[in-house]
Coordinates of C-alpha atoms in Angstrom, one line a residue:
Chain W
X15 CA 20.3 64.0 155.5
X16 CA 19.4 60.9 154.4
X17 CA 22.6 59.4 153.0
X18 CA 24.1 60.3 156.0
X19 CA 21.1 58.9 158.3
X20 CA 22.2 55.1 155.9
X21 CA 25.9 55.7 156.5
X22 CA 26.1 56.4 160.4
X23 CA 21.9 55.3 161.3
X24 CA 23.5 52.4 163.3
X25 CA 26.2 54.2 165.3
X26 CA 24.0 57.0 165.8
X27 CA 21.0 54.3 167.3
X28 CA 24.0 52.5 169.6
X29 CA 25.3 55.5 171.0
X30 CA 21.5 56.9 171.3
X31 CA 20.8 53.6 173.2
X32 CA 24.1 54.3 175.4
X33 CA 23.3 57.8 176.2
X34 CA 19.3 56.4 177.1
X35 CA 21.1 53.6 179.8
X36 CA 23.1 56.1 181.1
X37 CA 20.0 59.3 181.9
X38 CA 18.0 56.1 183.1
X39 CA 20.6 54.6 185.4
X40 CA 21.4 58.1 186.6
X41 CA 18.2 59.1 187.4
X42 CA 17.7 56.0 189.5
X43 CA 20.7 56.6 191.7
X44 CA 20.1 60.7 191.9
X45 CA 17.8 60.0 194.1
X46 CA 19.7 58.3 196.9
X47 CA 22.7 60.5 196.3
X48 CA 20.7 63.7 196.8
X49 CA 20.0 62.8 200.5
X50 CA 23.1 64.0 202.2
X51 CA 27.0 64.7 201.3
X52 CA 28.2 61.1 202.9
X53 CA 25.7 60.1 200.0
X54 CA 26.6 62.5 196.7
X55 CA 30.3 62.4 197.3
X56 CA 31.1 58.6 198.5
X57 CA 28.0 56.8 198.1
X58 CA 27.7 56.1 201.6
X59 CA 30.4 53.6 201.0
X60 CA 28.0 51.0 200.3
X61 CA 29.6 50.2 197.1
X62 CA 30.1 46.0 196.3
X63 CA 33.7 45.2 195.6
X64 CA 32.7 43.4 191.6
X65 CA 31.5 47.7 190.8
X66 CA 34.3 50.0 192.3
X67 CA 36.7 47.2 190.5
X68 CA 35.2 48.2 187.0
X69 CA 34.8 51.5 188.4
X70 CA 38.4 52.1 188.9
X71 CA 39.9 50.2 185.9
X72 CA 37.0 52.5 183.6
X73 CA 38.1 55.8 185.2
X74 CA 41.6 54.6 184.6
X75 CA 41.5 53.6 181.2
X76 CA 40.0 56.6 179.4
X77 CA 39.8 58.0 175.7
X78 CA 43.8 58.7 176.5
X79 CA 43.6 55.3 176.2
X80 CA 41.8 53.8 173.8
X81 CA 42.4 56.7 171.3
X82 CA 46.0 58.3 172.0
X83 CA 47.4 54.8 173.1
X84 CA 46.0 52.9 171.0
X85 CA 47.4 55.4 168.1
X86 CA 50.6 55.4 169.6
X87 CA 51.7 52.0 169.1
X88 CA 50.8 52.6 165.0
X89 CA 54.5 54.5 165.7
X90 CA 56.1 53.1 167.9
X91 CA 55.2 48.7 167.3
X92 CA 54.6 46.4 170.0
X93 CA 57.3 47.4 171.7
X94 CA 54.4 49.7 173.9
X95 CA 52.9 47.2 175.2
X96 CA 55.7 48.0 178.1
X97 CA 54.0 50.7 179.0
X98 CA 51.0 48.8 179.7
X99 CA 53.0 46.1 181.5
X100 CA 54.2 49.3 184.1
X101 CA 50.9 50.4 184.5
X102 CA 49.5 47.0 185.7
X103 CA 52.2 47.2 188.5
X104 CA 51.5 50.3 189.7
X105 CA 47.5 49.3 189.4
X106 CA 48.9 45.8 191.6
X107 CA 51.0 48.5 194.2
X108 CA 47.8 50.6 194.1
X109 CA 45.3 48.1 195.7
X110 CA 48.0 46.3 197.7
X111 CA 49.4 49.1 199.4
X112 CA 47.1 52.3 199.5
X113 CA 43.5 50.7 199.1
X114 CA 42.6 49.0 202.1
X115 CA 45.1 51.4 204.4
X116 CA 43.3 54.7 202.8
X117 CA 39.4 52.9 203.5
X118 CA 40.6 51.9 206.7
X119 CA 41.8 55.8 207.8
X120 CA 39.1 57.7 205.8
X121 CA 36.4 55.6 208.0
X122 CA 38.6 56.6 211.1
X123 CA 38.8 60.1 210.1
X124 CA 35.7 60.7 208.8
X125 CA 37.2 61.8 205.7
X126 CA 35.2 61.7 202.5
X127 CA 37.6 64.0 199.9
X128 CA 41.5 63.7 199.7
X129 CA 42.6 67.0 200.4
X130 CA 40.3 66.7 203.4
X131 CA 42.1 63.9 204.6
X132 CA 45.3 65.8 204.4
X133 CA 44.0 68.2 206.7
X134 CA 42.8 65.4 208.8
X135 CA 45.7 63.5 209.2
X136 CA 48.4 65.7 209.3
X137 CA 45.9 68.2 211.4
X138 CA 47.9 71.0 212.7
X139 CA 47.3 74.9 212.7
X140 CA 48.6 74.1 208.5
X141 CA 46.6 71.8 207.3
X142 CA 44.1 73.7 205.8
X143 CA 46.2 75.6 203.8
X144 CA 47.5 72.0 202.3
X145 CA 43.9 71.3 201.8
X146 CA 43.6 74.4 200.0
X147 CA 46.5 74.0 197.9
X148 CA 45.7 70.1 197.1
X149 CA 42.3 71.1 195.8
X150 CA 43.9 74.1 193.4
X151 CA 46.7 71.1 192.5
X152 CA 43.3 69.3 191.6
X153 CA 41.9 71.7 189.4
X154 CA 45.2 72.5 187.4
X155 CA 46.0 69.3 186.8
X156 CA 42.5 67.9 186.2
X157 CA 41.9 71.0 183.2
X158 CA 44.8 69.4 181.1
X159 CA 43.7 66.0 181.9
X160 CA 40.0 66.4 180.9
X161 CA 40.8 68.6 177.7
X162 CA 43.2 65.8 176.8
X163 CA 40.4 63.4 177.0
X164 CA 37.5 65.3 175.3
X165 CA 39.8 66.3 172.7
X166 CA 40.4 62.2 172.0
X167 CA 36.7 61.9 172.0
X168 CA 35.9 64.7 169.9
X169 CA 38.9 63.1 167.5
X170 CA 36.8 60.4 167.5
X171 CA 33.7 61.6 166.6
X172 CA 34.9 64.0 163.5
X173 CA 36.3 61.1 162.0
X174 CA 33.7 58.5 162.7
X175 CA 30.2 60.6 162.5
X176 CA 31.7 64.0 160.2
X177 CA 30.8 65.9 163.5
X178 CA 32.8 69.0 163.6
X179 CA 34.8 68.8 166.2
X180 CA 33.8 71.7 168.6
X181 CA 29.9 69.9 168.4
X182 CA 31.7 66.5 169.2
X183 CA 33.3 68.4 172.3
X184 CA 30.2 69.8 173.6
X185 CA 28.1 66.8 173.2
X186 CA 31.1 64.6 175.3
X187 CA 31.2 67.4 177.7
X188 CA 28.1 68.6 178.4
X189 CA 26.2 65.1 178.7
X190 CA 29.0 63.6 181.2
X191 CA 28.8 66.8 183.2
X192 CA 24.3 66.4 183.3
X193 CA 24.9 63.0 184.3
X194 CA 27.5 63.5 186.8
X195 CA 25.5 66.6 188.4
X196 CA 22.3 64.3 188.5
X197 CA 23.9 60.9 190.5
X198 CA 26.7 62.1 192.6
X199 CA 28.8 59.1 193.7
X200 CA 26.5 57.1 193.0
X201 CA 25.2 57.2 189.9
X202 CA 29.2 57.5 188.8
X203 CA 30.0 54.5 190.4
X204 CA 27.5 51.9 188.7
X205 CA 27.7 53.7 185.6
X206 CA 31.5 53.2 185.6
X207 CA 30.8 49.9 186.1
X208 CA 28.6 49.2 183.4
X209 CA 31.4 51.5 181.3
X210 CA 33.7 49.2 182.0
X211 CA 32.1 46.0 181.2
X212 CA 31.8 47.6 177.9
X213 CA 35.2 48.9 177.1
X214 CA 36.4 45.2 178.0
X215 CA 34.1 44.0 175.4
X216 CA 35.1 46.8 173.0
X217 CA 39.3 46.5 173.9
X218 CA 38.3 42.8 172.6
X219 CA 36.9 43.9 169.7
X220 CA 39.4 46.8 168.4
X221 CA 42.1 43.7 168.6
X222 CA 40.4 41.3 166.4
X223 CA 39.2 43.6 163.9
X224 CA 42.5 43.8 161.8
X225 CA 42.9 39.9 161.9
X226 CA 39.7 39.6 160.6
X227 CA 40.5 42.3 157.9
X228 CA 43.4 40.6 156.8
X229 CA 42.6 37.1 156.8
X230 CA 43.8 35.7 160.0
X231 CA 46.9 35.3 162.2
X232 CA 49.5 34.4 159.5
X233 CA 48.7 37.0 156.7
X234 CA 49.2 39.4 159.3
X235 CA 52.8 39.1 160.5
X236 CA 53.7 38.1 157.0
X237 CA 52.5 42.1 156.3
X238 CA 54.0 43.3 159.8
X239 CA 57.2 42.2 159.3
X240 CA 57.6 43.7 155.8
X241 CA 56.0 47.0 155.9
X242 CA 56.8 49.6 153.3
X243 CA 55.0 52.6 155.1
X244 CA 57.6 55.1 156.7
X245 CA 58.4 55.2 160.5
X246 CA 58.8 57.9 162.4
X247 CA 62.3 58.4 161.0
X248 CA 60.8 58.8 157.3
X249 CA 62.4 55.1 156.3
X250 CA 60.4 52.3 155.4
X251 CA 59.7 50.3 158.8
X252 CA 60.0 47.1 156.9
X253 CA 60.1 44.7 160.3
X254 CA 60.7 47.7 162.9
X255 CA 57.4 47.3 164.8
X256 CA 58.0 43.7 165.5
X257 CA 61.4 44.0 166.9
X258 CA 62.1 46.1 171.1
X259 CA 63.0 49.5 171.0
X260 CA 63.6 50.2 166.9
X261 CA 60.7 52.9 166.9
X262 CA 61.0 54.5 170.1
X263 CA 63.4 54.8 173.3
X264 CA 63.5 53.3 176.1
X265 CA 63.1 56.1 178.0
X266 CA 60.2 57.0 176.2
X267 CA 58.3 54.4 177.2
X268 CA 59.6 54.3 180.8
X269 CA 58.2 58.2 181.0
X270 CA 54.7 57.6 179.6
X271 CA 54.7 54.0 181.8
X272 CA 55.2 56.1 185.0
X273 CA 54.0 59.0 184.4
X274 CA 50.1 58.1 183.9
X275 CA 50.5 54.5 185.7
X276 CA 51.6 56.6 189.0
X277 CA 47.8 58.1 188.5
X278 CA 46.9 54.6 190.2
X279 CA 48.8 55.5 193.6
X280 CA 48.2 59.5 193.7
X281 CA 45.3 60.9 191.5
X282 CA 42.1 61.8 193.7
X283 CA 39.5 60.5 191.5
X284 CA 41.2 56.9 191.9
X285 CA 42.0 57.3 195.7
X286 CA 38.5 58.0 196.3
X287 CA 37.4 55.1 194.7
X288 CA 38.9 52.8 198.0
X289 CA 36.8 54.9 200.3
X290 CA 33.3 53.7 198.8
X291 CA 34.3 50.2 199.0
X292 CA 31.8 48.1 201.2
X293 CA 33.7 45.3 203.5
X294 CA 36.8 43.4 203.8
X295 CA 35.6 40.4 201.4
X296 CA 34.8 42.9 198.6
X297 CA 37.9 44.8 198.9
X298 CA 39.8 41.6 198.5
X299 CA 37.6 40.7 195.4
X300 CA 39.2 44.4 194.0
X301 CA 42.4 44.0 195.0
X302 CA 42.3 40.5 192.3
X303 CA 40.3 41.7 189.8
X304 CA 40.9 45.2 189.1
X305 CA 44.5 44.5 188.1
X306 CA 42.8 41.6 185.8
X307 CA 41.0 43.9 184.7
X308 CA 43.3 46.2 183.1
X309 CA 46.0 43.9 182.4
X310 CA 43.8 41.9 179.8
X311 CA 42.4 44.9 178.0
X312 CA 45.9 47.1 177.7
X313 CA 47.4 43.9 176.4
X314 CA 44.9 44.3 173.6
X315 CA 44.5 47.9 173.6
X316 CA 48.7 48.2 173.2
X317 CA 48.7 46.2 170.5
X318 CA 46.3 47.9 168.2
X319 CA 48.2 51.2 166.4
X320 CA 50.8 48.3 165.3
X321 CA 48.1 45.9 164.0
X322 CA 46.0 48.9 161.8
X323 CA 49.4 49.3 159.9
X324 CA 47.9 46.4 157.5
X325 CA 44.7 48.0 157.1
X326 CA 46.2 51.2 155.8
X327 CA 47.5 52.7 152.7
X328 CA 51.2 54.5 152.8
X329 CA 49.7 57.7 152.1
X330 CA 47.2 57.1 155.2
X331 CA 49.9 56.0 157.2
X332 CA 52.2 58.9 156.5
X333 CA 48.9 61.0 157.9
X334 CA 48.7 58.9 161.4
X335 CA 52.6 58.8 161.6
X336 CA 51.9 62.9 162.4
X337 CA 48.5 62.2 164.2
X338 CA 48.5 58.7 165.5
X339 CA 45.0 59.7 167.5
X340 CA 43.4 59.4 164.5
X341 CA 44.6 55.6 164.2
X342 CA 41.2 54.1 166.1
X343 CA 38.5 56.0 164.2
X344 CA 40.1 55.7 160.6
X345 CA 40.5 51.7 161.7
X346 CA 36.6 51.7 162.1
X347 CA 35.6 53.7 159.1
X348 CA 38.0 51.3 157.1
X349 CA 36.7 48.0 158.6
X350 CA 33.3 49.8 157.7
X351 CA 31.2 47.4 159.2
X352 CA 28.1 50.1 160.9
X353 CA 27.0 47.9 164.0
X354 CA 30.3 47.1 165.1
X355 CA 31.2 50.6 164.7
X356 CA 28.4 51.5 166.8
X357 CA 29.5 49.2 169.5
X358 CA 33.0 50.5 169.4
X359 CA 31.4 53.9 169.9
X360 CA 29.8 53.2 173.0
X361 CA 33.0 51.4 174.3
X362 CA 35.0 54.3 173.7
X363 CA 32.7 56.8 174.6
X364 CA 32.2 54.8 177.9
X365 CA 36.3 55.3 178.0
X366 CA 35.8 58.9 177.9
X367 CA 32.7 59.6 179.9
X368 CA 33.8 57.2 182.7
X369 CA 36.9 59.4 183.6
X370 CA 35.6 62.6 182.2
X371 CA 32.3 61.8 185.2
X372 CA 35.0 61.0 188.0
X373 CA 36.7 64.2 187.2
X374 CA 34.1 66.6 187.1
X375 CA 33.4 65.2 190.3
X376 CA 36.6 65.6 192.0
X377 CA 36.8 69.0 191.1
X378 CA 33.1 69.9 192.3
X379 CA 33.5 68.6 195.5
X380 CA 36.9 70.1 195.8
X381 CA 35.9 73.4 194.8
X382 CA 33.1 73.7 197.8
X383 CA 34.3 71.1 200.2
X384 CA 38.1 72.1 200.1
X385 CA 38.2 75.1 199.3
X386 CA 35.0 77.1 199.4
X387 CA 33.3 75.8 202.7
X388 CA 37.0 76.9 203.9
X389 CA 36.0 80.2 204.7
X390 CA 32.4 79.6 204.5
X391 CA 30.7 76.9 206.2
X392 CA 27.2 75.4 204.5
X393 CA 24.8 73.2 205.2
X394 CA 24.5 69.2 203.8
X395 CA 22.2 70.6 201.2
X396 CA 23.7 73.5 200.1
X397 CA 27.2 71.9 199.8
X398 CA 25.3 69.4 197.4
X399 CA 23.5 72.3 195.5
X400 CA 26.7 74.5 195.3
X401 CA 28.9 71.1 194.5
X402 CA 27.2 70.9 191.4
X403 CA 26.8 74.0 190.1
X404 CA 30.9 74.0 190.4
X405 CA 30.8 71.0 188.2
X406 CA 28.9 72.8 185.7
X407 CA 31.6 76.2 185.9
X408 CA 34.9 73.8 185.7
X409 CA 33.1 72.0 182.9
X410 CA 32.2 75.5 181.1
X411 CA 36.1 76.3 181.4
X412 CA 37.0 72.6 180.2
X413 CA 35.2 73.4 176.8
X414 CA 36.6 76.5 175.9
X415 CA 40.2 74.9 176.8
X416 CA 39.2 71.8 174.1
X417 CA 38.4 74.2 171.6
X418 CA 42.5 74.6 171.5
X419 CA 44.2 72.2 173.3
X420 CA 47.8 72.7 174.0
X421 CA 49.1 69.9 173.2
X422 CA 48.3 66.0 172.1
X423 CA 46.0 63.7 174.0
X424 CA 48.9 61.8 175.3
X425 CA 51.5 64.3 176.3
X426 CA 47.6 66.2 178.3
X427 CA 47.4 63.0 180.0
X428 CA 50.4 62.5 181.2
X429 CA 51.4 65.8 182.5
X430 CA 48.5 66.1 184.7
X431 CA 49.7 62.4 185.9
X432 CA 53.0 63.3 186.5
X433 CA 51.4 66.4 188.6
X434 CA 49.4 64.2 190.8
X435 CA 52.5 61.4 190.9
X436 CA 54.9 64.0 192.2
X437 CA 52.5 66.2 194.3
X438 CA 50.1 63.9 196.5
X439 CA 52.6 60.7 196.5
X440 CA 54.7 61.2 199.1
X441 CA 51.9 63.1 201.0
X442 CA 49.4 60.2 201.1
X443 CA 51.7 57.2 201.4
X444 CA 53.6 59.2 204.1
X445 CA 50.2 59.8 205.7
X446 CA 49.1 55.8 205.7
X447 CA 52.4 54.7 206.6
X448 CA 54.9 56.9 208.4
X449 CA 53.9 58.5 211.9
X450 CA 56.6 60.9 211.7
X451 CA 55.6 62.5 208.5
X452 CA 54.6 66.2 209.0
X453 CA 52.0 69.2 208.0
X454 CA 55.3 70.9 206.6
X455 CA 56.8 67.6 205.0
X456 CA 53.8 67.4 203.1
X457 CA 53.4 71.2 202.0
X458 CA 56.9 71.5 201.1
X459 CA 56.3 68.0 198.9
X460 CA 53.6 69.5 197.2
X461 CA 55.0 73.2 196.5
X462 CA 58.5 71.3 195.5
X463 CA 56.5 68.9 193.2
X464 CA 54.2 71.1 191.4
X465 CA 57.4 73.8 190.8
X466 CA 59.5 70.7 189.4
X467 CA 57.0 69.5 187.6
X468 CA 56.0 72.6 186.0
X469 CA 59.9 74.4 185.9
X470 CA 61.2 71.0 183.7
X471 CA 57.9 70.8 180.9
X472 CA 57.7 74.3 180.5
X473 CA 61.1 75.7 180.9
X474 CA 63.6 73.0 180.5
X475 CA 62.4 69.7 178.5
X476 CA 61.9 70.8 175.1
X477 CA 64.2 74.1 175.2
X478 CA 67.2 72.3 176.6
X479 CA 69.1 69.9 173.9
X480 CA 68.4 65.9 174.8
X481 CA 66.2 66.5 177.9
X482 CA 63.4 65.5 175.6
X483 CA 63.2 62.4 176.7
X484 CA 63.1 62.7 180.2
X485 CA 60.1 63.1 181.0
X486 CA 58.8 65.7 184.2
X487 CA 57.5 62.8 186.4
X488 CA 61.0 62.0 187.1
X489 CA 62.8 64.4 188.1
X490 CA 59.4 66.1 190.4
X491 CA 58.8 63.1 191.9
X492 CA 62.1 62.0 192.8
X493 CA 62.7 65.8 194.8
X494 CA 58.8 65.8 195.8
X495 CA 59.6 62.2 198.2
X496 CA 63.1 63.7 198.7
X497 CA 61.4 67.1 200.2
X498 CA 58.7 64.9 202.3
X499 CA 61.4 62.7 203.8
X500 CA 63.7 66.0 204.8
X501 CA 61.6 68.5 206.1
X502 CA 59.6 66.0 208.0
X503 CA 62.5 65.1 210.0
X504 CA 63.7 68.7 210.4
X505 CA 60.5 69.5 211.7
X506 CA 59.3 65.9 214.0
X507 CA 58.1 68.4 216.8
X508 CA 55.5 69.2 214.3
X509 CA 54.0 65.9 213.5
X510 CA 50.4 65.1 215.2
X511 CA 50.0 64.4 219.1
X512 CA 50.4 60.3 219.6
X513 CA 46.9 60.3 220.6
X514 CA 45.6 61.7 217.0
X515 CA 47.8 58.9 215.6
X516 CA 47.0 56.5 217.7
X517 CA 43.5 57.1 215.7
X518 CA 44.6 57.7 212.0
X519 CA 47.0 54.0 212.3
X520 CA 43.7 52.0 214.3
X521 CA 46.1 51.8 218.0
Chain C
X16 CA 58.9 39.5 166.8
X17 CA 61.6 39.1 169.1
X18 CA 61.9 38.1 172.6
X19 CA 61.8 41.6 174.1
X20 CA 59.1 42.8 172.9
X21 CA 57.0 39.4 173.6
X22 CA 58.3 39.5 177.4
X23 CA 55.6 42.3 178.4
X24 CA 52.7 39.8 176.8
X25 CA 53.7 36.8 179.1
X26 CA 54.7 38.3 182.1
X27 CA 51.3 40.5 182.6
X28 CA 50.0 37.2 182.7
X29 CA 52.4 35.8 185.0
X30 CA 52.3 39.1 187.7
X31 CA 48.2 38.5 187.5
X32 CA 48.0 34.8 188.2
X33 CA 51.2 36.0 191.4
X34 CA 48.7 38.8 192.7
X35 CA 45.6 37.3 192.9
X36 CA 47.4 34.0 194.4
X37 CA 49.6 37.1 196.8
X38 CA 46.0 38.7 198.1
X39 CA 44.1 34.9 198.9
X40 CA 46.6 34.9 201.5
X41 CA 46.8 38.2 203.0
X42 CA 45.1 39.8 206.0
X43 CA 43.1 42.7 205.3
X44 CA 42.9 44.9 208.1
X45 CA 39.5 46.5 207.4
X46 CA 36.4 47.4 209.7
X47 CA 33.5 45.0 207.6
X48 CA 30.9 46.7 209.6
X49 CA 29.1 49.9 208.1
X50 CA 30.7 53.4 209.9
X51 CA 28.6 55.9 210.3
X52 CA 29.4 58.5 207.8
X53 CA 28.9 61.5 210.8
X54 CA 30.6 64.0 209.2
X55 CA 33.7 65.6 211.1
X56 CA 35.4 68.6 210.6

């Protein structure tokens, strides 16, 4: 007990410090977010443009992130920071086309959930059933999302505190969820924000840390370009990971770039964030600064796998070649310096937490406002009480799912991105943009998306010879806009009365 | 490394500077005053 109070006192003191912040900031804002629904789910959009900035680029950027991309360029070189180059378009796209329309038409719909402003918008005698079915969308593809992420973090913690990884689980899990149930909106928000001031710090950090290591800028690309550990291919990489495309495809990288950077334009818990946002002035502040944001930290974060390469031995490097999640946390335990691994932990737990909190939202409010007060209508405080004791059943489920995951933290991510991509796309940029979309145009997209998406992972992609590489989002999301596009025309008498639009579009 | 693989680390840069430049300019079309958050069903 006591060696192993010396070996991880500091980490355990940061992340003991963290956790206190968090219970203390939570607490503060449970207060105002237990007043009413407008308050726990959207923080009476009162939210300053500087926080739901951070707040988006922290729910973002998760573990997935920091942990399973990180590792990933350890195999495939610097060639991956293309992916994060994709996602910063897609974050630009995000606020320049969706943000201020979707705060704009939530306010004038009253909306304050996505698949409640499905219903509203495309309000016909069928729009609650695509409210229903967006919220079940919601719930599949959140469960593979949040396992991939708690498995990262529980990764993490094995490696970095000897935890056993179910305990590491639990803790991530269970302490998100109690802090999520206790500040609503609210409390997520500004603790998002002051997440991702420190993962900035932290994706900062992880970079440097192998210079220093190995003596500076010029030691290290005399090591990169001569490495002897073997690439994925089982040959020495020699100067592989310094030269485009020699450890992975193209298409590789075009299919993990779309698939979770199309997150930014389609998944709820981002959407939502636009709805909190306070005034014109402070959405224009976002629209700068979140792409800032996340361009400077994946530009660091990207590079990182590559860089541990000259911190590791060939036998350890023949170990992350097959789990390249482990990169980040055997990185720290190498560099074995215990305050900076403390601070790391923080960052990365803030990685985690930050979109493990939005989630658990998304799918409590989803569960009792979209699909649950369906049938049964509630009161203000009983849709609170009932919204988080949801949270607390999805988040039960979520654990027993992380005990064994079905598949790596990267490949979790981005298939519940690619759900999201190809299901709510067309139906919420349709909505903001084209009157003549319709209540069937935007079922159909969703039914057609989901069944692509799931018919091409499950059944086709890895059972069908050299569709490996072509990854779901693709195929889904082309068929998903196709569908929206089609039906809506086929069925234009369907679309709302003029007057109802003359609303949603501000006429 | 060679001039692929640097192009993503430059041209982040360059697509940040463009945007932030892009959205001094725009109009946003954005009600400043608070709504009331009456909910609506």
């Amino acid at each position: 007990m006591t060696e192993y109070l010396q070996q991880h006192g500091s980490t355990l003191l940061c992340i003991t410090l963290y956790v206190g912040v968090i219970i203390y900031l939570n607490q503060w804002f449970g207060k105002i977010a237990a007043r009413n629904v407008n308050a726990y789910y959207l923080a009476e959009r009162k939210i300053p443009g500087w926080v739901v900035s951070l707040a988006f680029f922290s729910t973002f950027i998760s573990t997935s992130t920091y942990i399973g991309q990180a590792g990933e360029s350890f195999r495939f070189g610097f060639s991956w920071v293309y992916v994060g180059l994709i996602w910063v378009l897609f974050c630009i796209i995000s606020w320049l086309f969706l943000g201020p329309r979707m705060r704009a038409q939530s306010v004038r719909l009253k909306s304050v959930t996505v698949p409640d402003y499905f219903h509203l918008r495309y309000q016909s005698d069928l729009s609650r059933v695509i409210r229903v079915l967006s919220s079940l969308i919601i719930l599949f593809a959140t469960m593979w999302y949040m396992t991939g992420i708690a498995k990262g973090g529980a990764n993490l913690l094995s490696v970095v505190l000897e935890m056993p990884y179910w305990l590491g689980a639990f803790f991530l899990i269970f302490f998100t969820c109690a802090y999520t149930v206790i500040g609503g909106m609210y409390g997520v928000m500004w603790t998002d924000a002051v997440q991702g001031i420190l993962m900035l710090i932290v994706a900062a950090m992880m970079v440097v840390i192998p210079f220093v290591y190995v003596g500076g800028w010029d030691p290290m690309f005399e090591k990169l370009s001569n490495l002897s550990h073997p690439g994925p291919n089982g040959e020495p990489l020699g100067n592989d990971l310094l030269e485009f495309g020699k450890t992975t495809t193209f298409a590789y990288i075009l299919a993990i770039g779309f698939s979770i950077g199309m997150k930014q334009i389609s998944d709820p818990k981002l959407i939502i964030r636009f709805y909190s946002i306070k005034n014109k002035k402070d959405m224009r502040f976002a629209m700068i600064w979140t792409p800032i944001f996340l361009g400077l930290s994946l530009l660091a974060v990207m590079s990182v796998g590559a860089l541990v390469h000259t911190m590791v031995t060939p036998e350890q490097a023949i170990g992350l070649m097959e789990d390249s999640d482990e990169t980040v946390g055997l990185m720290f335990k190498i560099f074995d310096n215990p305050l900076l691994t403390g601070i790391a932990m923080m960052g990365l737990f803030a990685a985690g937490m930050s979109s493990l909190a939005s989630v658990t939202l998304i799918a409590g409010t989803s569960i009792v406002k979209d699909i649950w007060q369906m049938w049964k209508p509630m009161t203000d405080r009983a849709t609170v009480l009932n919204t988080k004791f949801s949270m607390v059943a999805y988040c039960i489920v979520v654990y027993l799912f992380t005990l064994d995951p079905p598949a790596g933290v990267v490949e979790m991510s981005s298939f519940a991105g690619s759900v999201f991509a190809a299901s709510f796309f067309p139906t919420i940029f349709g909505g903001l943009y084209f009157r003549w979309g319709t209540d069937l145009g935007a079922l159909a997209s969703m039914i057609a998306g989901m069944i692509v998406n799931s018919v091409w992972r499950f059944g086709i992609r890895f059972s069908v010879p050299g569709m490996e590489n072509i990854h779901e989002v693709f195929p889904a999301f082309a068929i998903s806009l196709l569908v929206y596009v089609i039906v809506s025309k086929m069925t234009a008498k369907r679309k709302p009365d003029e007057k109802h639009l003359d609303v949603v579009f501000g006429k | 490394m060679d001039a692929y693989t640097l192009f993503p680390y430059w041209f982040i840069i360059v697509l940040l500077i463009v945007n932030a430049i892009a959205v001094g300019r725009i109009e946003i079309d954005i009600e400043d005053e608070h709504p009331s958050n009456e909910q609506h069903d």
